[in-house]
Amino acid sequence: MNNNNLIIKINGLKKSYDNGKIKALNGMDLEVKKGEFVSIMGPSGSGKSTLLNMIGALDTADEGSIEVAGIDLMKTKKLNKFRSKEIGFVFQMHNLIPNLSVIENVQIPMFETKATSKEMHDRAFELLKSVDLEDKVDQKPTKLSGGERQRVAIARALVNRPSIILADEPTGALDSKTGEVILNLLKDLHLKENVTLVMVTHEPYVGNMAQRLVTVLDGKVQSDNPTP
Ligand SMILES: Nc1ncnc2c1ncn2[C@@H]1O[C@H](COP(=O)(O)OP(=O)(O)OP(=O)(O)O)[C@@H](O)[C@H]1O
Ligand SMILES: [Mg+2]
């Protein structure tokens, strides 16, 4: 494989909690190509969220190597800059700010950039349109349905044109029909914005919507195969 095509390179990554008692990652190896859609499955506690947190530099590893978008995350001191430039997060619980409007919520990550307020508004509006929420831009998130909130969260994740979207059970809190809408949306945006998508899920049919399915057990990769 040509290494230049890799956007994530993880080798022997280890992370423990509670003074080493819990080995959340125990020699994790993972390579992801630019523009790939990879899903991650595995039992509760196997290290899936820990892995995403390492890729998104929300937390740091103890040992091993992790390079994301050309940045060595074990060495760089600019984790905040890396995160706001390269990564968009979508969580199970959308984490929207209740007293800000939908469009303000989408603009939040742009405050860390040099964008003007017009650029922020235009980009947020464009994305809200692409998730079919242009008529809700001034609404407060508390007035939206679960699926609509998750669409706002997806728009927010994409606003800075990240190279990678990290989605941790993005459909976990939704009924299956709404979940399907969200997934198709993620899939379309992954193609349209040419973004790399790494998604954790518990549901096999969701996992199989990716191009590649990685299963994790005890903080290590157990299997890694193209989806049928
Ligand atoms: N901040 C933390 N402090 C202590 N232990 C933690 C912390 N975060 C995770 N762990 C532990 O690390 C292990 C891996 O957790 P992780 O959240 O990565 O699992 P997961 O695969 O995402 O599980 P789930 O499917 O339930 O979300 C678990 O044993 C968990 O209890
Ligand atoms: Mg988890």
Short mmCIF file of C-alpha atoms and ligand atoms in Angstrom, two decimals:
data_model
loop_
_atom_site.label_atom_id
_atom_site.label_comp_id
_atom_site.label_asym_id
_atom_site.label_seq_id
_atom_site.Cartn_x
_atom_site.Cartn_y
_atom_site.Cartn_z
CA MET A 1 0.00 0.00 0.00
CA ASN A 2 1.23 3.48 -0.86
CA ASN A 3 1.77 5.18 2.50
CA ASN A 4 0.85 8.60 1.13
CA ASN A 5 -2.71 7.43 0.76
CA LEU A 6 -3.00 6.72 4.48
CA ILE A 7 -4.71 9.35 6.58
CA ILE A 8 -4.59 7.30 9.81
CA LYS A 9 -1.57 5.19 10.80
CA ILE A 10 -1.75 3.55 14.21
CA ASN A 11 0.82 1.08 15.45
CA GLY A 12 0.96 -0.79 18.76
CA LEU A 13 -1.09 1.90 20.47
CA LYS A 14 -1.64 1.45 24.21
CA LYS A 15 -3.78 3.38 26.65
CA SER A 16 -4.55 2.36 30.19
CA TYR A 17 -6.67 3.90 32.90
CA ASP A 18 -6.72 3.55 36.68
CA ASN A 19 -2.93 3.26 37.05
CA GLY A 20 -2.70 0.52 34.46
CA LYS A 21 -5.50 -1.65 35.84
CA ILE A 22 -7.69 -1.05 32.77
CA LYS A 23 -6.04 -1.60 29.41
CA ALA A 24 -8.46 0.22 27.11
CA LEU A 25 -6.09 -0.08 24.13
CA ASN A 26 -3.60 -2.90 24.23
CA GLY A 27 -1.54 -2.87 21.04
CA MET A 28 -4.01 -1.37 18.58
CA ASP A 29 -2.98 -1.35 14.91
CA LEU A 30 -5.07 0.41 12.30
CA GLU A 31 -4.51 2.03 8.92
CA VAL A 32 -7.18 4.02 7.12
CA LYS A 33 -6.90 5.39 3.59
CA LYS A 34 -7.92 8.90 2.61
CA GLY A 35 -11.61 9.00 1.74
CA GLU A 36 -12.33 5.55 3.13
CA PHE A 37 -15.49 4.68 5.10
CA VAL A 38 -14.57 2.28 7.91
CA SER A 39 -16.86 0.96 10.61
CA ILE A 40 -15.70 -0.33 13.98
CA MET A 41 -17.58 -2.92 15.97
CA GLY A 42 -16.87 -4.85 19.15
CA PRO A 43 -18.28 -5.57 22.60
CA SER A 44 -18.90 -2.89 25.19
CA GLY A 45 -15.64 -1.91 26.85
CA SER A 46 -13.44 -3.23 24.03
CA GLY A 47 -11.87 0.19 23.40
CA LYS A 48 -13.83 1.61 20.45
CA SER A 49 -14.54 5.05 21.94
CA THR A 50 -11.02 5.21 23.35
CA LEU A 51 -9.69 4.58 19.85
CA LEU A 52 -11.82 7.38 18.36
CA ASN A 53 -10.74 9.72 21.16
CA MET A 54 -7.10 9.02 20.31
CA ILE A 55 -7.64 9.60 16.58
CA GLY A 56 -9.43 12.88 17.35
CA ALA A 57 -6.79 13.90 19.90
CA LEU A 58 -9.34 14.24 22.66
CA ASP A 59 -6.99 12.14 24.75
CA THR A 60 -3.37 10.98 24.44
CA ALA A 61 -1.97 7.46 24.30
CA ASP A 62 0.67 5.95 26.60
CA GLU A 63 2.71 3.99 24.06
CA GLY A 64 2.93 3.21 20.38
CA SER A 65 2.53 5.50 17.41
CA ILE A 66 -0.38 7.40 15.94
CA GLU A 67 -0.19 9.62 12.91
CA VAL A 68 -3.32 11.35 11.64
CA ALA A 69 -3.44 13.62 8.57
CA GLY A 70 0.34 13.69 8.58
CA ILE A 71 0.60 14.82 12.20
CA ASP A 72 2.40 12.72 14.82
CA LEU A 73 -0.05 12.91 17.71
CA MET A 74 2.48 11.53 20.21
CA LYS A 75 4.74 14.51 19.52
CA THR A 76 2.76 17.53 18.37
CA LYS A 77 2.02 20.32 20.83
CA LYS A 78 -0.70 21.73 18.60
CA LEU A 79 -3.49 19.31 19.40
CA ASN A 80 -6.20 21.98 19.46
CA LYS A 81 -5.25 23.29 16.06
CA PHE A 82 -5.07 19.75 14.66
CA ARG A 83 -8.50 18.92 16.05
CA SER A 84 -10.32 21.99 14.77
CA LYS A 85 -8.71 21.73 11.33
CA GLU A 86 -8.85 18.02 10.63
CA ILE A 87 -11.57 16.39 12.73
CA GLY A 88 -15.36 16.51 12.90
CA PHE A 89 -17.07 14.62 15.72
CA VAL A 90 -20.55 13.11 15.75
CA PHE A 91 -21.55 11.49 19.04
CA GLN A 92 -24.48 9.35 20.11
CA MET A 93 -25.76 12.32 22.08
CA HIS A 94 -25.50 15.28 19.75
CA ASN A 95 -24.08 17.70 22.42
CA LEU A 96 -25.83 20.73 20.93
CA ILE A 97 -25.98 23.90 23.01
CA PRO A 98 -29.64 24.41 23.97
CA ASN A 99 -29.74 28.21 24.16
CA LEU A 100 -28.08 28.77 20.80
CA SER A 101 -30.03 28.53 17.54
CA VAL A 102 -29.47 25.70 15.09
CA ILE A 103 -27.31 27.83 12.79
CA GLU A 104 -25.28 29.20 15.71
CA ASN A 105 -24.61 25.66 16.89
CA VAL A 106 -23.31 24.72 13.44
CA GLN A 107 -21.00 27.76 13.40
CA ILE A 108 -19.32 26.98 16.76
CA PRO A 109 -16.24 25.16 15.36
CA MET A 110 -15.68 28.05 12.93
CA PHE A 111 -14.95 30.46 15.77
CA GLU A 112 -11.54 28.78 16.02
CA THR A 113 -10.80 29.71 12.41
CA LYS A 114 -10.24 33.04 10.72
CA ALA A 115 -13.58 32.96 8.91
CA THR A 116 -15.62 36.17 8.78
CA SER A 117 -19.15 36.18 10.17
CA LYS A 118 -20.57 36.15 6.64
CA GLU A 119 -18.41 33.15 5.70
CA MET A 120 -19.51 31.37 8.88
CA HIS A 121 -23.17 32.07 8.17
CA ASP A 122 -22.96 31.04 4.52
CA ARG A 123 -21.11 27.80 5.19
CA ALA A 124 -23.46 26.84 8.05
CA PHE A 125 -26.50 27.64 5.93
CA GLU A 126 -25.16 25.60 3.00
CA LEU A 127 -24.67 22.58 5.25
CA LEU A 128 -28.05 22.96 6.95
CA LYS A 129 -29.58 23.00 3.49
CA SER A 130 -27.76 19.82 2.58
CA VAL A 131 -29.21 18.09 5.66
CA ASP A 132 -32.68 19.47 4.79
CA LEU A 133 -32.97 21.85 7.71
CA GLU A 134 -32.95 25.22 5.99
CA ASP A 135 -36.36 26.04 7.46
CA LYS A 136 -35.14 25.36 11.04
CA VAL A 137 -31.98 27.48 11.11
CA ASP A 138 -33.30 29.91 13.75
CA GLN A 139 -34.97 27.25 15.88
CA LYS A 140 -33.54 26.15 19.26
CA PRO A 141 -32.33 22.51 19.28
CA THR A 142 -34.72 21.66 22.15
CA LYS A 143 -37.60 22.11 19.69
CA LEU A 144 -36.21 19.56 17.23
CA SER A 145 -36.70 15.80 16.94
CA GLY A 146 -33.82 13.41 17.70
CA GLY A 147 -33.13 12.85 14.02
CA GLU A 148 -33.18 16.58 13.29
CA ARG A 149 -30.75 17.22 16.15
CA GLN A 150 -28.41 14.58 14.82
CA ARG A 151 -28.57 16.24 11.38
CA VAL A 152 -27.55 19.53 13.01
CA ALA A 153 -24.66 17.71 14.71
CA ILE A 154 -23.55 16.31 11.35
CA ALA A 155 -23.66 19.76 9.76
CA ARG A 156 -21.61 21.07 12.67
CA ALA A 157 -19.07 18.26 12.29
CA LEU A 158 -18.55 19.18 8.63
CA VAL A 159 -18.45 22.94 8.94
CA ASN A 160 -14.65 23.33 8.92
CA ARG A 161 -14.26 20.86 6.03
CA PRO A 162 -12.45 18.33 8.20
CA SER A 163 -10.52 15.54 6.54
CA ILE A 164 -11.96 12.97 8.96
CA ILE A 165 -15.38 12.48 10.55
CA LEU A 166 -15.36 10.39 13.72
CA ALA A 167 -18.83 9.11 14.53
CA ASP A 168 -19.39 7.22 17.80
CA GLU A 169 -22.70 5.36 17.52
CA PRO A 170 -24.33 8.20 15.59
CA THR A 171 -27.60 6.29 15.33
CA GLY A 172 -27.52 4.77 18.82
CA ALA A 173 -30.15 7.09 20.27
CA LEU A 174 -32.49 6.96 17.25
CA ASP A 175 -35.22 4.60 16.09
CA SER A 176 -34.16 2.42 13.17
CA LYS A 177 -35.96 4.42 10.48
CA THR A 178 -34.47 7.74 11.61
CA GLY A 179 -31.13 6.00 12.05
CA GLU A 180 -31.25 4.92 8.43
CA VAL A 181 -31.89 8.49 7.27
CA ILE A 182 -28.89 9.69 9.29
CA LEU A 183 -26.68 6.94 7.91
CA ASN A 184 -27.60 7.60 4.33
CA LEU A 185 -26.90 11.25 4.95
CA LEU A 186 -23.47 10.46 6.41
CA LYS A 187 -22.75 8.21 3.46
CA ASP A 188 -23.80 10.87 0.91
CA LEU A 189 -21.74 13.55 2.65
CA HIS A 190 -18.78 11.21 2.86
CA LEU A 191 -18.91 10.94 -0.95
CA LYS A 192 -19.82 14.55 -1.69
CA GLU A 193 -17.30 16.18 0.67
CA ASN A 194 -14.76 13.40 0.07
CA VAL A 195 -14.23 13.04 3.80
CA THR A 196 -12.81 9.98 5.56
CA LEU A 197 -15.45 8.44 7.82
CA VAL A 198 -14.69 6.26 10.85
CA MET A 199 -17.86 5.10 12.57
CA VAL A 200 -18.41 3.00 15.67
CA THR A 201 -21.64 1.04 15.76
CA HIS A 202 -23.26 -1.86 17.59
CA GLU A 203 -25.53 -2.77 14.72
CA PRO A 204 -24.25 -5.20 12.08
CA TYR A 205 -26.41 -3.76 9.29
CA VAL A 206 -24.97 -0.32 10.04
CA GLY A 207 -21.43 -1.69 10.15
CA ASN A 208 -21.95 -3.30 6.77
CA MET A 209 -22.82 0.04 5.17
CA ALA A 210 -19.12 0.94 5.35
CA GLN A 211 -16.52 -0.21 2.82
CA ARG A 212 -14.56 -1.98 5.51
CA LEU A 213 -15.46 -3.47 8.86
CA VAL A 214 -12.93 -3.64 11.69
CA THR A 215 -13.80 -5.58 14.83
CA VAL A 216 -12.09 -4.78 18.10
CA LEU A 217 -11.66 -7.03 21.13
CA ASP A 218 -9.76 -6.28 24.35
CA GLY A 219 -8.16 -3.14 22.95
CA LYS A 220 -6.85 -4.82 19.80
CA VAL A 221 -8.05 -5.41 16.25
CA GLN A 222 -9.66 -8.83 16.01
CA SER A 223 -10.63 -8.79 12.34
CA ASP A 224 -10.41 -6.35 9.45
CA ASN A 225 -12.27 -7.10 6.22
CA PRO A 226 -14.00 -5.42 3.29
CA THR A 227 -17.78 -5.53 3.72
CA PRO A 228 -19.70 -7.93 1.45
N1 LIG B 1 -11.79 8.05 31.24
C1 LIG B 1 -11.75 6.78 31.64
N2 LIG B 1 -11.34 6.46 32.89
C2 LIG B 1 -11.26 5.16 33.28
N3 LIG B 1 -11.59 4.12 32.50
C3 LIG B 1 -12.00 4.38 31.26
C4 LIG B 1 -12.11 5.72 30.76
N4 LIG B 1 -12.55 5.67 29.48
C5 LIG B 1 -12.71 4.36 29.19
N5 LIG B 1 -12.39 3.59 30.25
C6 LIG B 1 -12.40 2.10 30.30
O1 LIG B 1 -11.67 1.65 29.17
C7 LIG B 1 -12.29 0.52 28.59
C8 LIG B 1 -12.63 0.82 27.14
O2 LIG B 1 -13.67 1.80 27.12
P1 LIG B 1 -14.32 2.37 25.79
O3 LIG B 1 -15.18 3.49 26.19
O4 LIG B 1 -13.27 2.63 24.80
O5 LIG B 1 -15.19 1.11 25.31
P2 LIG B 1 -16.21 0.98 24.10
O6 LIG B 1 -15.70 -0.11 23.23
O7 LIG B 1 -16.42 2.31 23.47
O8 LIG B 1 -17.53 0.49 24.82
P3 LIG B 1 -19.08 0.85 24.52
O9 LIG B 1 -19.49 -0.04 23.38
O10 LIG B 1 -19.77 0.46 25.78
O11 LIG B 1 -19.20 2.30 24.21
C9 LIG B 1 -13.50 0.20 29.46
O12 LIG B 1 -13.11 -0.78 30.38
C10 LIG B 1 -13.77 1.52 30.15
O13 LIG B 1 -14.40 1.31 31.39
MG MG B 2 -18.07 3.62 23.35
#
